[in-house]
Amino acid sequence: MPRGQFYTVFTLGFASAIAVLGMVTGGILLFWHEPTWRIARALGAYGDHLSPLYLSLAVAGAALFFAYWIVRIQQAIVRWSGDRLIAKLNREYNMLAQLQGREYADEFMRLQAQSMIEESEGKPFNLFGREKMLHAAAAAGVQVRRPSDQAAERCREAAT
């Protein structure tokens, strides 16, 4: 899974959880009136100024608003990142077309796009810079093993 796709799925799940939680809280506040009266008393709004319906709509609406803007901001970041990559590839293409010709630049960009696709499909996604961390640890002489290998080794040691 490419990194951008993982962030999109993660953000959509997080925003959906916020929206559902807000709507459930709004539904609870609609039928459980004690929090409404406590908030009304704290704000000094007595009488019908703050009904349970208005409070539940405000809570659910705020959660939906927050979830919408989380997704909107994340999509703007993804769009900006994609635009940066496209601009970089366009500069490379123009430079190659100027130096070697359009046919060579077309073929080079086709091969580069193909390698980018194959690289993203064949590799597990690099969550939070894990590959750089493992490379730095290996360069420092630290042996990094999977937890399952360590558990299996402990089991063997305990059995002997």
PDB file of C-alpha atoms in Angstrom:
ATOM      1  CA  MET A   1       0.000   0.000   0.000  1.00  0.00           C
ATOM      2  CA  PRO A   2       1.552   3.338  -0.987  1.00  0.00           C
ATOM      3  CA  ARG A   3       2.190   5.830   1.792  1.00  0.00           C
ATOM      4  CA  GLY A   4      -0.350   8.390   0.577  1.00  0.00           C
ATOM      5  CA  GLN A   5      -3.058   5.749   0.355  1.00  0.00           C
ATOM      6  CA  PHE A   6      -2.354   4.572   3.906  1.00  0.00           C
ATOM      7  CA  TYR A   7      -2.628   8.119   5.259  1.00  0.00           C
ATOM      8  CA  THR A   8      -5.897   8.635   3.367  1.00  0.00           C
ATOM      9  CA  VAL A   9      -7.448   5.416   4.704  1.00  0.00           C
ATOM     10  CA  PHE A  10      -6.221   6.160   8.231  1.00  0.00           C
ATOM     11  CA  THR A  11      -7.583   9.716   8.132  1.00  0.00           C
ATOM     12  CA  LEU A  12     -10.946   8.621   6.737  1.00  0.00           C
ATOM     13  CA  GLY A  13     -11.270   6.010   9.477  1.00  0.00           C
ATOM     14  CA  PHE A  14     -10.348   8.499  12.174  1.00  0.00           C
ATOM     15  CA  ALA A  15     -12.767  11.119  10.824  1.00  0.00           C
ATOM     16  CA  SER A  16     -15.542   8.528  10.548  1.00  0.00           C
ATOM     17  CA  ALA A  17     -14.989   7.504  14.156  1.00  0.00           C
ATOM     18  CA  ILE A  18     -15.222  11.139  15.281  1.00  0.00           C
ATOM     19  CA  ALA A  19     -18.407  11.681  13.261  1.00  0.00           C
ATOM     20  CA  VAL A  20     -20.090   8.511  14.541  1.00  0.00           C
ATOM     21  CA  LEU A  21     -19.069   9.259  18.114  1.00  0.00           C
ATOM     22  CA  GLY A  22     -20.486  12.785  17.817  1.00  0.00           C
ATOM     23  CA  MET A  23     -23.745  11.548  16.350  1.00  0.00           C
ATOM     24  CA  VAL A  24     -24.110   8.908  19.074  1.00  0.00           C
ATOM     25  CA  THR A  25     -23.379  11.529  21.730  1.00  0.00           C
ATOM     26  CA  GLY A  26     -25.958  13.824  20.133  1.00  0.00           C
ATOM     27  CA  GLY A  27     -28.515  11.019  20.212  1.00  0.00           C
ATOM     28  CA  ILE A  28     -27.771  10.306  23.844  1.00  0.00           C
ATOM     29  CA  LEU A  29     -28.096  13.990  24.723  1.00  0.00           C
ATOM     30  CA  LEU A  30     -31.426  14.106  22.890  1.00  0.00           C
ATOM     31  CA  PHE A  31     -32.949  11.543  25.254  1.00  0.00           C
ATOM     32  CA  TRP A  32     -30.924  12.126  28.432  1.00  0.00           C
ATOM     33  CA  HIS A  33     -31.813  15.626  29.573  1.00  0.00           C
ATOM     34  CA  GLU A  34     -29.674  16.024  32.686  1.00  0.00           C
ATOM     35  CA  PRO A  35     -26.501  17.219  30.858  1.00  0.00           C
ATOM     36  CA  THR A  36     -28.596  19.789  28.979  1.00  0.00           C
ATOM     37  CA  TRP A  37     -29.962  21.261  32.191  1.00  0.00           C
ATOM     38  CA  ARG A  38     -26.504  21.291  33.795  1.00  0.00           C
ATOM     39  CA  ILE A  39     -25.036  23.140  30.802  1.00  0.00           C
ATOM     40  CA  ALA A  40     -27.984  25.546  30.774  1.00  0.00           C
ATOM     41  CA  ARG A  41     -27.507  26.224  34.470  1.00  0.00           C
ATOM     42  CA  ALA A  42     -23.752  26.757  33.993  1.00  0.00           C
ATOM     43  CA  LEU A  43     -24.356  29.174  31.119  1.00  0.00           C
ATOM     44  CA  GLY A  44     -27.150  30.963  32.941  1.00  0.00           C
ATOM     45  CA  ALA A  45     -29.727  30.055  30.271  1.00  0.00           C
ATOM     46  CA  TYR A  46     -32.919  29.161  32.150  1.00  0.00           C
ATOM     47  CA  GLY A  47     -36.197  28.104  30.574  1.00  0.00           C
ATOM     48  CA  ASP A  48     -36.436  27.026  26.939  1.00  0.00           C
ATOM     49  CA  HIS A  49     -33.333  28.842  25.719  1.00  0.00           C
ATOM     50  CA  LEU A  50     -31.344  25.611  25.532  1.00  0.00           C
ATOM     51  CA  SER A  51     -33.487  22.596  24.744  1.00  0.00           C
ATOM     52  CA  PRO A  52     -32.122  19.048  24.453  1.00  0.00           C
ATOM     53  CA  LEU A  53     -32.803  19.114  20.710  1.00  0.00           C
ATOM     54  CA  TYR A  54     -30.610  22.159  20.137  1.00  0.00           C
ATOM     55  CA  LEU A  55     -27.782  20.791  22.286  1.00  0.00           C
ATOM     56  CA  SER A  56     -27.827  17.392  20.575  1.00  0.00           C
ATOM     57  CA  LEU A  57     -27.844  19.032  17.131  1.00  0.00           C
ATOM     58  CA  ALA A  58     -24.949  21.284  18.164  1.00  0.00           C
ATOM     59  CA  VAL A  59     -22.868  18.348  19.445  1.00  0.00           C
ATOM     60  CA  ALA A  60     -23.529  16.159  16.392  1.00  0.00           C
ATOM     61  CA  GLY A  61     -22.983  19.102  14.036  1.00  0.00           C
ATOM     62  CA  ALA A  62     -19.690  20.031  15.690  1.00  0.00           C
ATOM     63  CA  ALA A  63     -18.422  16.448  15.352  1.00  0.00           C
ATOM     64  CA  LEU A  64     -19.409  16.297  11.677  1.00  0.00           C
ATOM     65  CA  PHE A  65     -17.828  19.707  11.047  1.00  0.00           C
ATOM     66  CA  PHE A  66     -14.585  18.623  12.722  1.00  0.00           C
ATOM     67  CA  ALA A  67     -14.470  15.317  10.809  1.00  0.00           C
ATOM     68  CA  TYR A  68     -15.135  17.089   7.506  1.00  0.00           C
ATOM     69  CA  TRP A  69     -12.255  19.505   8.030  1.00  0.00           C
ATOM     70  CA  ILE A  70      -9.861  16.747   9.087  1.00  0.00           C
ATOM     71  CA  VAL A  71     -10.499  14.980   5.778  1.00  0.00           C
ATOM     72  CA  ARG A  72     -10.428  18.231   3.828  1.00  0.00           C
ATOM     73  CA  ILE A  73      -7.039  19.257   5.243  1.00  0.00           C
ATOM     74  CA  GLN A  74      -5.581  15.791   4.699  1.00  0.00           C
ATOM     75  CA  GLN A  75      -6.748  15.760   1.085  1.00  0.00           C
ATOM     76  CA  ALA A  76      -5.236  19.213   0.526  1.00  0.00           C
ATOM     77  CA  ILE A  77      -1.902  17.924   1.838  1.00  0.00           C
ATOM     78  CA  VAL A  78      -2.068  14.877  -0.451  1.00  0.00           C
ATOM     79  CA  ARG A  79      -2.968  17.091  -3.417  1.00  0.00           C
ATOM     80  CA  TRP A  80      -0.080  19.452  -2.635  1.00  0.00           C
ATOM     81  CA  SER A  81       2.344  16.517  -2.345  1.00  0.00           C
ATOM     82  CA  GLY A  82       1.147  15.107  -5.665  1.00  0.00           C
ATOM     83  CA  ASP A  83       1.482  18.490  -7.346  1.00  0.00           C
ATOM     84  CA  ARG A  84       5.058  18.756  -6.078  1.00  0.00           C
ATOM     85  CA  LEU A  85       5.904  15.324  -7.504  1.00  0.00           C
ATOM     86  CA  ILE A  86       4.302  16.179 -10.843  1.00  0.00           C
ATOM     87  CA  ALA A  87       6.229  19.468 -11.020  1.00  0.00           C
ATOM     88  CA  LYS A  88       9.490  17.631 -10.272  1.00  0.00           C
ATOM     89  CA  LEU A  89       8.803  15.047 -12.988  1.00  0.00           C
ATOM     90  CA  ASN A  90       7.836  17.816 -15.408  1.00  0.00           C
ATOM     91  CA  ARG A  91      11.151  19.610 -14.782  1.00  0.00           C
ATOM     92  CA  GLU A  92      13.049  16.367 -15.370  1.00  0.00           C
ATOM     93  CA  TYR A  93      11.104  15.721 -18.553  1.00  0.00           C
ATOM     94  CA  ASN A  94      11.739  19.204 -19.919  1.00  0.00           C
ATOM     95  CA  MET A  95      15.444  18.954 -19.104  1.00  0.00           C
ATOM     96  CA  LEU A  96      15.738  15.552 -20.808  1.00  0.00           C
ATOM     97  CA  ALA A  97      13.695  16.702 -23.793  1.00  0.00           C
ATOM     98  CA  GLN A  98      15.973  19.687 -24.197  1.00  0.00           C
ATOM     99  CA  LEU A  99      19.193  17.669 -23.896  1.00  0.00           C
ATOM    100  CA  GLN A 100      18.306  14.318 -25.525  1.00  0.00           C
ATOM    101  CA  GLY A 101      15.084  14.848 -27.458  1.00  0.00           C
ATOM    102  CA  ARG A 102      11.406  14.179 -26.834  1.00  0.00           C
ATOM    103  CA  GLU A 103      11.469  10.483 -27.802  1.00  0.00           C
ATOM    104  CA  TYR A 104      14.207   9.707 -25.279  1.00  0.00           C
ATOM    105  CA  ALA A 105      12.466  11.781 -22.590  1.00  0.00           C
ATOM    106  CA  ASP A 106       9.144  10.005 -23.247  1.00  0.00           C
ATOM    107  CA  GLU A 107      10.756   6.581 -22.934  1.00  0.00           C
ATOM    108  CA  PHE A 108      12.721   7.583 -19.825  1.00  0.00           C
ATOM    109  CA  MET A 109       9.594   8.927 -18.086  1.00  0.00           C
ATOM    110  CA  ARG A 110       7.620   5.828 -19.026  1.00  0.00           C
ATOM    111  CA  LEU A 111      10.300   3.599 -17.503  1.00  0.00           C
ATOM    112  CA  GLN A 112      10.577   5.821 -14.435  1.00  0.00           C
ATOM    113  CA  ALA A 113       6.787   5.731 -13.874  1.00  0.00           C
ATOM    114  CA  GLN A 114       6.798   1.965 -14.345  1.00  0.00           C
ATOM    115  CA  SER A 115       9.582   1.536 -11.765  1.00  0.00           C
ATOM    116  CA  MET A 116       7.759   3.808  -9.297  1.00  0.00           C
ATOM    117  CA  ILE A 117       4.608   1.682  -9.624  1.00  0.00           C
ATOM    118  CA  GLU A 118       6.505  -1.595  -9.297  1.00  0.00           C
ATOM    119  CA  GLU A 119       8.422  -0.267  -6.294  1.00  0.00           C
ATOM    120  CA  SER A 120       5.269   0.775  -4.460  1.00  0.00           C
ATOM    121  CA  GLU A 121       3.544  -2.554  -5.153  1.00  0.00           C
ATOM    122  CA  GLY A 122       6.465  -4.818  -4.310  1.00  0.00           C
ATOM    123  CA  LYS A 123       7.577  -3.187  -1.085  1.00  0.00           C
ATOM    124  CA  PRO A 124       5.692  -3.092   2.179  1.00  0.00           C
ATOM    125  CA  PHE A 125       4.763   0.461   3.030  1.00  0.00           C
ATOM    126  CA  ASN A 126       7.329   2.485   4.959  1.00  0.00           C
ATOM    127  CA  LEU A 127       5.348   3.467   8.031  1.00  0.00           C
ATOM    128  CA  PHE A 128       6.877   6.366   9.987  1.00  0.00           C
ATOM    129  CA  GLY A 129      10.319   6.037   8.365  1.00  0.00           C
ATOM    130  CA  ARG A 130      10.860   2.429   9.487  1.00  0.00           C
ATOM    131  CA  GLU A 131      13.322   1.662   6.662  1.00  0.00           C
ATOM    132  CA  LYS A 132      15.536   4.636   7.510  1.00  0.00           C
ATOM    133  CA  MET A 133      15.488   3.651  11.181  1.00  0.00           C
ATOM    134  CA  LEU A 134      16.496   0.055  10.388  1.00  0.00           C
ATOM    135  CA  HIS A 135      19.252   1.255   8.049  1.00  0.00           C
ATOM    136  CA  ALA A 136      20.630   3.643  10.690  1.00  0.00           C
ATOM    137  CA  ALA A 137      20.503   0.907  13.319  1.00  0.00           C
ATOM    138  CA  ALA A 138      22.354  -1.523  11.037  1.00  0.00           C
ATOM    139  CA  ALA A 139      24.986   1.116  10.281  1.00  0.00           C
ATOM    140  CA  ALA A 140      25.483   1.600  14.040  1.00  0.00           C
ATOM    141  CA  GLY A 141      26.005  -2.147  14.479  1.00  0.00           C
ATOM    142  CA  VAL A 142      22.683  -2.901  16.171  1.00  0.00           C
ATOM    143  CA  GLN A 143      21.177  -6.255  15.266  1.00  0.00           C
ATOM    144  CA  VAL A 144      17.453  -5.870  14.677  1.00  0.00           C
ATOM    145  CA  ARG A 145      15.345  -9.015  14.710  1.00  0.00           C
ATOM    146  CA  ARG A 146      11.633  -9.505  14.430  1.00  0.00           C
ATOM    147  CA  PRO A 147       9.789 -10.026  17.746  1.00  0.00           C
ATOM    148  CA  SER A 148       8.588 -13.446  16.568  1.00  0.00           C
ATOM    149  CA  ASP A 149      12.237 -14.548  16.123  1.00  0.00           C
ATOM    150  CA  GLN A 150      13.084 -13.379  19.627  1.00  0.00           C
ATOM    151  CA  ALA A 151      10.082 -15.196  21.101  1.00  0.00           C
ATOM    152  CA  ALA A 152      10.992 -18.411  19.270  1.00  0.00           C
ATOM    153  CA  GLU A 153      14.574 -18.152  20.540  1.00  0.00           C
ATOM    154  CA  ARG A 154      13.375 -17.680  24.131  1.00  0.00           C
ATOM    155  CA  CYS A 155      11.106 -20.727  23.804  1.00  0.00           C
ATOM    156  CA  ARG A 156      14.038 -22.829  22.578  1.00  0.00           C
ATOM    157  CA  GLU A 157      16.200 -21.630  25.451  1.00  0.00           C
ATOM    158  CA  ALA A 158      13.456 -22.401  27.981  1.00  0.00           C
ATOM    159  CA  ALA A 159      12.982 -25.882  26.548  1.00  0.00           C
ATOM    160  CA  THR A 160      16.659 -26.793  26.993  1.00  0.00           C
TER     161      THR A 160
END
